[in-house]
Amino acid sequence: MKSIGMVSVAAAALAAGFSGSAKAEDLTLCWAAWDPANALVELSKEFEAKSGHTMKFEFVPWPNFADRMLNELNSGGQLCDLMIGDSQWIGGSAENGHYVKLNDFFDAEGIKMDDFIDATVVGYSEWPKNTPNYWALPAFGDVVGWTYRKDWFERPELQAEFKEKYGRDLAAPKTFAELKDIAEFFQNREIDGKTVYGASIYTERGSEGITMGAMDVLYSFGFKYENPDKPYDMDGYVNSPGAVAGLEYYKALYDCCTPPGSSNGYMSEGIDAFKSGQVALQMNFAFTWPGFESDANVGGGKTGYFANPAGPDGDQFAQLGGQGISVVSYSSKQDAALEYIKWFAQPEVQAKWWEMGGFSCLKAVTLDPSFPASQPYAQTFLDSMAIVKDFWAEPSYATLLQDTQRRFHDYVVAGNGTAQEALDGLVSDWTETFEDDGKL
Amino acid sequence: MSGYSITEPTLAQKWIAGVLVVGYALLTILPLIWIIATGFKSPSDAIAYPPKVVFEPTLEGYVNLFTTRTRMSPEALEEIGPPETWYDRIVRQYDMVISGPSRYGERFLNSVVIGFGSTFLSVFLGTLAAYAFSRFKVPLKDDLMFFILSTRMMPPIAVAIPIFLMFRQLGLSDTHLGMILLYTAVNLSLSVWLLKGFIDEIPVEYEEAALIDGYTRFQAFYKVVLPQATTGIASTAIFCLIFAWNEYAFAVLLTSGTAQTAPPFIPTIIGVGKDWPAVAAGATLFLVPVMVFTILLRKHLLRGITFGAVRK
Amino acid sequence: MSDETSSRTPAVARPGLARRMGSLSDRALAWVFIGPTIFLLLAINIFPLIWTIRLSLTNYRANRTNADLQWVGLRNYERILTDSDIWNSMQATAHFLIWTLVLQVLIGFALAYLINKKFKGNDLWTTIIVLPMMLSPAVVGNFWTFLYQPQIGLFNYVIAFLSGTDPSSFSMIGDVNLAPWAIVIVDTWMWTPFVMLICLAGLRSIPDSIYEAAECDRASSWRQFWTITIPMALPFLMLAILFRGIENFKMFDLVVQLTGGGPGNVTELTSINLKREAFEKWRTGFASAYAVILFVTVFGLASIYVKALNKVKQR
């Protein structure tokens, strides 16, 4: 009996081997070091159990993430088999052959891009944009939104004072003008014996912080990357009067209503400021939200969420974040890596992913009738994902981004020049880059 | 040394000088003490206002430095049962459990491997070259020595561009071997100049006597000069080691997952949610060996930092 | 010391490597000894330098290996020299360089002068003062961002305590006016001991007899300081300036960790700027030209300076 049992086990293993890749591999997945990554480690245990492959992870903190990983890709490194790379890398990674094209694989496995939220497919998977060429599977939906201290907003004495001062109720703002009123209202206010401040916004200089924050505001003020009818024609769009007003607004918000020493803050500084009860409003990516719900200080219903408010003309957009998962072309374990993506795309896995704090992009998960009520922030996430725009995803994105970082930081934080000069300068920087690329 | 000297400072002068220097020394050591102290604070004590001078020491920073942790729901925690070890207990205060080791150990080990590997190579090659420059007629000797020194003037970022391309071609990117070779090349200028100074000081007569006794030139080098140069070689080695240990620019550009050393890694410990005690703990473990070396080296310090241009 | 020494017949038999080495002439042995060093330096310094010069004449981008390589002549150089951002970086570097040198020379010399008074325990305190400069600039620079935090940072707190201002009223690395000084302060903290050590060597090299002679001439101690101490220590001081000058011209690790070049680009020193061009924007050709310009600058300035130093030494 025993020997027969052994034979059947061996046969089963053989069959499993043939259906998947030939042998058990050590797969390395590269991503940013943040809460969702820890959740993915937990989630992946199921894959390890089912496939026999083992998963290793290389997580790099956000400020160094792009630097380290792009360096890795550009040096043809074999560290990562799977890469959850930022949305803006897709152009460069596709054109320079860092990622494996996934169209054939999707067709063979019956994975349909129509099943994923449209904005995430365009944002995370397609290059060139709006063409059916897929280089990644949408893995983590993310968007810039806002959190506020609901418990403070609900205090009767603050409500009364606010109403008297501004003639309306103290509630989540509908427009950016309202947002600034609220931030000013809370700035330097004494709450429970502590001085608090208005808002935490992105100002980081080194990687992409201030660009993500300022663009998040600029879109709703009328900023456009290019002439919709003439690609790469930027003069009058990037530096339109609306865009100038938007950048001036961002500086005004930075000057009036942020905590002292906020000159170089991004996601983690925002989390710290909000959790420690320093600020009433906080701009941050949606990925931070599950962490607030479970926090001792701001969890348990003390935190409210709202999508990016509207600009002066009623336009309402938000900065896209998030990533797709790709197979690195330098990897020698591409089959096993594809197996992982196949497993990850399954609706049951995606549902579990959302439960664990991963923002799934699968419509089957987000359009489920129970979704909006599943978490306090679920509806805000859906509203925000409906209005997203993203930064350039061109192969030269890093150059374009670095120029933006410098122009914005120089104006908003360092206070040099005017908003008009900053955006005019940006047009000329970007034009130069596109000329170098032969696109102009 | 007995008797009265006019140049000897008066007692009052000594006192004033002593007080000023000690005052400066205390001020300058304060940030270092602060690093070490912060490593033993709890995260909330570390960011307390005003800064806490007296605090209850904890090993939380060190536990966080060496582990990765995940947050668990109360029900899940119940299931696991009570914490078993002292470090489990520290982590459990925050509803977290240890999920595995962090990367710090690996990075520290990389620093050790790359530091010692490159030190050995650069001292080995440097001793040979220094002996030749010191004892033999080498054509264009001064030019060669200056060439060796001038390799140190180039900004590391400037050299990094072609090195990055070269390593990519040769498959040396992010490997220990690549970093060892690179640091060896950078340290050679220091080791050749320093060791030449040390070997110059060994009287030629010893070797000449040995040669007359029938030793070959190589034997004379090996059996007579090397033992005499031990102190010089040892202190050169420590200087090379300190350089390789502290180096950041090449490490941050040329290494990532496998061969990354500690200096580019330590600033990233901070991650999401500023964990200053863990950063301070990582920095302390990394800085203390160098502090010890500095104290051991104090007699040769001047020579080492000036490439032998100034001798005490 | 001449070739004839090697022609002596050895009396002892030697095994293995030593035998082969032993039979080499001095000349050959010299090359065997120097060869590996020269080879490694050629491979890791000179070859890359030549490659850099070649790349600087192209539009090459290291992140687009399959794009066409075009020769652009001196266009990269022209663009750099007319780029206002790069001139800003040069200015930031000059500010950093000049002020760190001034402060380090003044404080370093003063400390050396005081330590040379040979008070009890001066050895111990010298070693303590020297500690900061032996440590990793990146690790230490990173920690200084913590010391500089408004409100909770030790630096802000100490300054606030001494001046009576509010520790959250200023942000050393967030303020455009303060940030250039924030990096000067940390560099001075770290490297003043270096200048101090060299000055101390200079002061100790002055023979007592010179002071004794001056004392006999009834020269005041003020006069002795200016006519003996300073001129005799000057070559050492100049050497210290040379070493610190070259190092701070290359400055990268400490400042990149402290400010990352911000706010805006007020502390974006040339090395940081170059790193952005080369490894963030991946404009390899352009960055290579930039690297060549920096190297020529530091090499040129250092050569002129060394000539001046030699003149001072000869006096």
Coordinates of C-alpha atoms in Angstrom, one line a residue, chain A residues 41-401:
Chain A
V41 CA 3.7 38.8 1.5
E42 CA 0.8 37.3 3.5
L43 CA -1.3 36.9 0.4
S44 CA 1.5 35.2 -1.6
K45 CA 1.8 32.4 0.9
E46 CA -1.2 30.8 -0.8
F47 CA 0.6 31.0 -4.1
E48 CA 3.7 29.3 -2.6
A49 CA 1.5 26.5 -1.2
K50 CA -0.2 25.9 -4.5
S51 CA 2.6 26.3 -6.9
G52 CA 5.6 24.9 -5.0
H53 CA 7.6 28.0 -5.9
T54 CA 9.1 30.1 -3.1
M55 CA 8.6 33.9 -3.0
K56 CA 11.3 36.3 -2.0
F57 CA 10.7 40.0 -1.7
E58 CA 12.9 43.1 -2.3
F59 CA 11.1 46.2 -0.9
V60 CA 12.7 49.6 -1.2
P61 CA 11.4 52.7 0.7
W62 CA 9.5 55.1 -1.5
P63 CA 12.1 57.9 -1.6
N64 CA 14.7 55.5 -3.1
F65 CA 12.3 53.2 -4.9
A66 CA 12.4 54.7 -8.4
D67 CA 16.2 55.4 -8.2
R68 CA 17.1 51.9 -7.1
M69 CA 14.7 50.0 -9.3
L70 CA 15.3 52.0 -12.5
N71 CA 19.0 51.6 -11.9
E72 CA 18.4 47.9 -11.5
L73 CA 16.4 47.7 -14.8
N74 CA 18.8 49.9 -16.7
S75 CA 21.8 47.8 -15.6
G76 CA 20.0 44.7 -16.8
G77 CA 20.0 43.2 -13.3
Q78 CA 18.5 39.8 -12.5
L79 CA 17.5 40.7 -9.0
C80 CA 13.8 41.0 -9.8
D81 CA 11.7 38.4 -11.6
L82 CA 8.5 40.3 -10.9
M83 CA 8.4 44.1 -10.7
I84 CA 5.5 46.1 -9.3
G85 CA 6.8 49.3 -10.9
D86 CA 5.4 52.7 -10.8
S87 CA 2.9 53.7 -13.4
Q88 CA 5.2 56.3 -15.1
W89 CA 7.9 53.7 -15.8
I90 CA 5.8 51.9 -18.3
G91 CA 6.9 53.9 -21.4
G92 CA 10.6 53.5 -20.7
S93 CA 10.3 49.9 -19.6
A94 CA 8.3 49.0 -22.7
E95 CA 10.5 50.8 -25.2
N96 CA 13.8 49.6 -23.7
G97 CA 12.7 46.0 -23.3
H98 CA 12.8 45.8 -19.5
Y99 CA 9.3 44.3 -19.3
V100 CA 7.9 41.3 -21.1
K101 CA 4.9 42.0 -23.3
L102 CA 1.9 40.3 -21.8
N103 CA -0.7 40.3 -24.7
D104 CA -0.1 36.6 -25.8
F105 CA -0.1 35.5 -22.2
F106 CA -3.3 37.3 -21.4
D107 CA -5.0 35.8 -24.5
A108 CA -3.8 32.3 -23.7
E109 CA -4.9 32.4 -20.1
G110 CA -8.2 34.2 -20.8
I111 CA -7.3 37.3 -18.7
K112 CA -9.3 40.2 -20.1
M113 CA -8.2 43.8 -19.6
D114 CA -11.9 44.8 -19.8
D115 CA -12.3 43.2 -16.4
F116 CA -10.1 45.8 -14.8
I117 CA -11.0 49.5 -14.0
D118 CA -10.4 51.4 -17.2
A119 CA -8.2 54.1 -15.8
T120 CA -5.9 51.6 -14.2
V121 CA -5.5 49.7 -17.5
V122 CA -4.5 52.9 -19.3
G123 CA -2.4 54.0 -16.4
Y124 CA -0.6 50.9 -15.4
S125 CA -0.6 48.5 -18.4
E126 CA -0.7 50.3 -21.7
W127 CA 2.2 51.6 -23.8
P128 CA 1.7 53.5 -26.0
K129 CA -1.3 54.9 -24.1
N130 CA -4.8 54.0 -25.4
T131 CA -3.5 51.1 -27.6
P132 CA -4.0 47.4 -26.7
N133 CA -0.3 46.7 -25.9
Y134 CA -0.1 45.4 -22.3
W135 CA 3.1 45.3 -20.3
A136 CA 1.6 44.8 -16.8
L137 CA -1.4 43.6 -15.0
P138 CA -3.1 46.3 -12.8
A139 CA -2.0 45.3 -9.3
F140 CA -2.6 48.1 -6.9
G141 CA -5.1 50.9 -7.6
D142 CA -4.1 54.2 -5.9
V143 CA -5.0 57.8 -6.1
V144 CA -4.4 61.0 -4.1
G145 CA -7.3 61.9 -1.8
W146 CA -7.8 63.6 1.5
T147 CA -8.4 62.5 5.1
Y148 CA -9.8 64.8 7.8
R149 CA -10.3 64.6 11.5
K150 CA -14.0 63.8 11.7
D151 CA -14.0 63.9 15.5
W152 CA -12.7 67.5 15.4
F153 CA -15.1 68.5 12.7
E154 CA -18.0 67.2 14.9
R155 CA -17.2 69.3 17.9
P156 CA -20.2 71.7 18.5
E157 CA -18.0 74.6 19.7
L158 CA -15.8 74.4 16.5
Q159 CA -18.9 74.0 14.3
A160 CA -20.5 77.1 15.8
E161 CA -17.3 79.1 15.5
F162 CA -16.8 78.0 11.9
K163 CA -20.4 78.8 10.9
E164 CA -20.1 82.3 12.4
K165 CA -16.9 83.0 10.6
Y166 CA -17.6 81.5 7.1
G167 CA -21.4 81.2 7.0
R168 CA -21.5 77.5 6.3
D169 CA -21.2 74.2 8.1
L170 CA -17.9 72.7 9.0
A171 CA -17.8 69.7 6.7
A172 CA -15.6 68.0 4.1
P173 CA -14.9 70.6 1.5
K174 CA -16.4 70.6 -1.9
T175 CA -14.0 73.0 -3.5
F176 CA -10.3 73.9 -3.0
A177 CA -11.4 77.4 -1.8
E178 CA -13.4 75.7 1.0
L179 CA -10.4 73.4 1.8
K180 CA -8.2 76.4 2.3
D181 CA -10.8 78.1 4.6
I182 CA -10.8 74.9 6.7
A183 CA -7.1 74.7 6.9
E184 CA -6.8 78.3 7.9
F185 CA -9.4 77.7 10.5
F186 CA -7.4 75.0 12.2
Q187 CA -4.0 76.5 11.7
N188 CA -2.4 77.2 15.2
R189 CA -5.6 76.2 16.9
E190 CA -5.4 74.8 20.4
I191 CA -7.1 71.4 20.6
D192 CA -7.0 69.3 23.7
G193 CA -4.0 71.3 24.9
K194 CA -2.0 70.8 21.8
T195 CA -1.3 73.3 18.9
V196 CA -2.6 71.8 15.7
Y197 CA -2.2 72.9 12.1
G198 CA -4.3 73.0 9.0
A199 CA -3.1 70.6 6.4
S200 CA -0.3 68.2 5.5
I201 CA 0.6 68.4 1.8
Y202 CA 3.3 66.9 -0.4
T203 CA 6.5 69.0 -0.6
E204 CA 9.2 66.4 -1.0
R205 CA 12.1 67.5 -3.3
G206 CA 14.2 64.4 -4.0
S207 CA 11.9 61.9 -5.8
E208 CA 8.4 62.9 -6.9
G209 CA 6.5 64.3 -3.9
I210 CA 5.9 67.9 -4.7
T211 CA 5.0 67.1 -8.3
M212 CA 2.4 64.6 -7.2
G213 CA 0.9 67.0 -4.7
A214 CA 0.9 70.1 -6.9
M215 CA -0.4 68.3 -10.0
D216 CA -3.2 66.9 -7.9
V217 CA -4.4 70.5 -7.4
L218 CA -3.4 71.9 -10.8
Y219 CA -5.5 69.5 -12.8
S220 CA -8.7 70.8 -11.3
F221 CA -7.6 74.4 -11.9
G222 CA -7.3 73.8 -15.7
F223 CA -3.7 72.5 -16.1
K224 CA -3.3 70.2 -19.1
Y225 CA -0.1 68.4 -20.2
E226 CA -0.5 69.1 -23.9
N227 CA -2.9 70.4 -26.6
P228 CA -5.5 67.6 -26.9
D229 CA -5.3 68.0 -30.7
K230 CA -1.6 68.3 -31.1
P231 CA 0.7 66.1 -29.0
Y232 CA 3.6 67.7 -27.2
D233 CA 2.3 71.2 -27.9
M234 CA 2.5 72.5 -24.3
D235 CA 2.6 76.3 -24.4
G236 CA -0.7 77.7 -23.2
Y237 CA -1.7 74.4 -21.6
V238 CA 1.0 73.7 -19.0
N239 CA 1.3 77.4 -18.3
S240 CA -2.4 78.4 -18.8
P241 CA -3.9 81.1 -16.5
G242 CA -5.7 78.3 -14.7
A243 CA -2.5 76.3 -14.1
V244 CA -0.8 79.5 -12.8
A245 CA -3.7 80.1 -10.4
G246 CA -3.5 76.4 -9.3
L247 CA 0.2 76.7 -8.5
E248 CA -0.3 80.0 -6.7
Y249 CA -3.0 78.2 -4.6
Y250 CA -0.6 75.4 -3.7
K251 CA 2.0 77.8 -2.5
A252 CA -0.6 79.8 -0.5
L253 CA -1.8 76.6 1.1
Y254 CA 1.8 75.7 1.9
D255 CA 2.5 79.1 3.4
C256 CA -0.6 79.5 5.4
C257 CA -1.6 76.1 6.7
T258 CA 1.1 73.5 7.0
P259 CA 3.0 72.5 10.2
P260 CA 6.5 74.0 10.8
G261 CA 9.2 72.1 9.0
S262 CA 7.0 70.7 6.3
S263 CA 9.5 71.6 3.6
N264 CA 10.3 68.1 2.5
G265 CA 7.4 65.8 3.2
Y266 CA 5.8 63.0 1.3
M267 CA 3.7 60.0 2.1
S268 CA 5.4 58.9 5.4
E269 CA 5.6 62.5 6.7
G270 CA 1.9 62.9 6.0
I271 CA 1.1 59.7 7.8
D272 CA 3.1 60.8 10.8
A273 CA 1.5 64.3 10.9
F274 CA -2.0 62.9 10.7
K275 CA -1.5 60.0 13.1
S276 CA 0.1 62.2 15.7
G277 CA -2.8 64.5 15.7
Q278 CA -0.8 67.4 14.2
V279 CA -3.1 68.3 11.3
A280 CA -6.8 68.5 10.6
L281 CA -6.5 67.7 6.9
Q282 CA -4.1 65.4 5.1
M283 CA -3.4 64.9 1.4
N284 CA -2.2 61.3 0.8
F285 CA -2.5 58.3 -1.4
A286 CA -5.4 55.9 -0.7
F287 CA -3.0 53.2 0.3
T288 CA -2.5 55.0 3.7
W289 CA -6.2 54.8 4.6
P290 CA -6.5 51.3 5.9
G291 CA -3.6 52.2 8.3
F292 CA -5.6 55.0 9.8
E293 CA -8.7 52.9 10.5
S294 CA -6.6 50.5 12.6
D295 CA -4.6 53.3 14.4
A296 CA -5.1 53.9 18.1
N297 CA -5.1 57.7 17.8
V298 CA -7.1 58.3 14.6
G299 CA -8.9 55.0 14.0
G300 CA -12.3 53.9 15.1
G301 CA -14.4 56.5 13.2
K302 CA -12.2 59.5 14.0
T303 CA -11.1 59.8 10.4
G304 CA -13.2 60.9 7.5
Y305 CA -12.2 60.7 3.8
F306 CA -13.0 62.8 0.8
A307 CA -12.0 62.8 -2.9
N308 CA -10.1 65.7 -4.3
P309 CA -12.4 68.8 -4.3
A310 CA -13.3 70.8 -7.4
G311 CA -11.3 73.7 -8.8
P312 CA -12.8 77.2 -9.4
D313 CA -14.5 76.2 -12.6
G314 CA -16.0 73.0 -11.2
D315 CA -13.4 70.7 -12.8
Q316 CA -12.5 67.9 -10.6
F317 CA -9.5 65.6 -11.1
A318 CA -7.1 63.6 -9.0
Q319 CA -3.5 62.4 -9.3
L320 CA -3.3 58.7 -10.1
G321 CA -0.9 56.6 -8.1
G322 CA -0.6 52.8 -8.1
Q323 CA 1.2 50.2 -10.0
G324 CA 0.9 47.2 -12.3
I325 CA 2.8 44.0 -11.9
S326 CA 5.2 43.1 -14.7
V327 CA 7.6 40.3 -15.6
V328 CA 11.2 41.5 -16.0
S329 CA 12.7 40.5 -19.3
Y330 CA 16.2 39.8 -17.8
S331 CA 14.7 37.2 -15.4
S332 CA 15.6 33.6 -16.2
K333 CA 12.4 32.4 -14.4
Q334 CA 9.8 34.1 -16.6
D335 CA 7.5 31.1 -16.7
A336 CA 7.2 30.9 -13.0
A337 CA 6.7 34.7 -12.9
L338 CA 3.9 34.5 -15.3
E339 CA 2.3 31.7 -13.2
Y340 CA 2.3 34.2 -10.3
I341 CA 0.5 36.8 -12.4
K342 CA -2.0 34.2 -13.5
W343 CA -2.7 33.3 -9.9
F344 CA -2.9 36.9 -8.8
A345 CA -5.5 37.8 -11.5
Q346 CA -8.0 35.3 -10.1
P347 CA -11.2 37.0 -8.7
E348 CA -11.0 35.1 -5.4
V349 CA -7.4 36.2 -4.9
Q350 CA -8.3 39.8 -5.8
A351 CA -11.2 39.8 -3.3
K352 CA -8.9 38.6 -0.6
W353 CA -6.4 41.2 -1.7
W354 CA -8.9 44.0 -1.0
E355 CA -9.8 42.5 2.3
M356 CA -6.2 42.6 3.4
G357 CA -5.8 46.3 2.5
G358 CA -4.7 45.9 -1.1
F359 CA -6.6 48.2 -3.5
S360 CA -7.8 45.7 -6.1
C361 CA -8.4 47.1 -9.7
L362 CA -10.7 44.2 -10.7
K363 CA -14.2 45.4 -11.5
A364 CA -15.6 42.1 -10.1
V365 CA -14.3 43.4 -6.7
T366 CA -15.0 47.1 -6.9
L367 CA -18.4 46.9 -8.6
D368 CA -19.7 44.4 -6.2
P369 CA -22.8 45.9 -4.5
S370 CA -21.2 45.3 -1.1
F371 CA -18.0 47.1 -2.0
P372 CA -18.9 50.7 -1.0
A373 CA -19.9 49.7 2.5
S374 CA -17.1 47.3 3.0
Q375 CA -14.8 50.0 4.4
P376 CA -15.3 53.6 5.4
Y377 CA -13.1 54.7 2.6
A378 CA -14.3 52.4 -0.1
Q379 CA -16.7 55.0 -1.7
T380 CA -14.1 57.7 -1.6
F381 CA -11.7 55.4 -3.4
L382 CA -14.3 54.7 -6.1
D383 CA -15.1 58.4 -6.5
S384 CA -11.4 59.2 -6.7
M385 CA -10.6 56.5 -9.2
A386 CA -13.2 57.9 -11.5
I387 CA -11.5 61.3 -11.9
V388 CA -7.8 60.3 -12.3
K389 CA -5.1 61.8 -14.4
D390 CA -1.4 60.8 -14.5
F391 CA 1.9 62.4 -15.1
W392 CA 3.8 61.7 -18.3
A393 CA 4.6 58.1 -18.8
E394 CA 7.1 58.8 -21.6
P395 CA 10.4 57.0 -21.7
S396 CA 11.9 60.4 -20.6
Y397 CA 9.5 60.6 -17.6
A398 CA 12.4 60.8 -15.1
T399 CA 13.8 63.9 -16.8
L400 CA 10.4 65.5 -17.1
L401 CA 9.7 64.7 -13.4

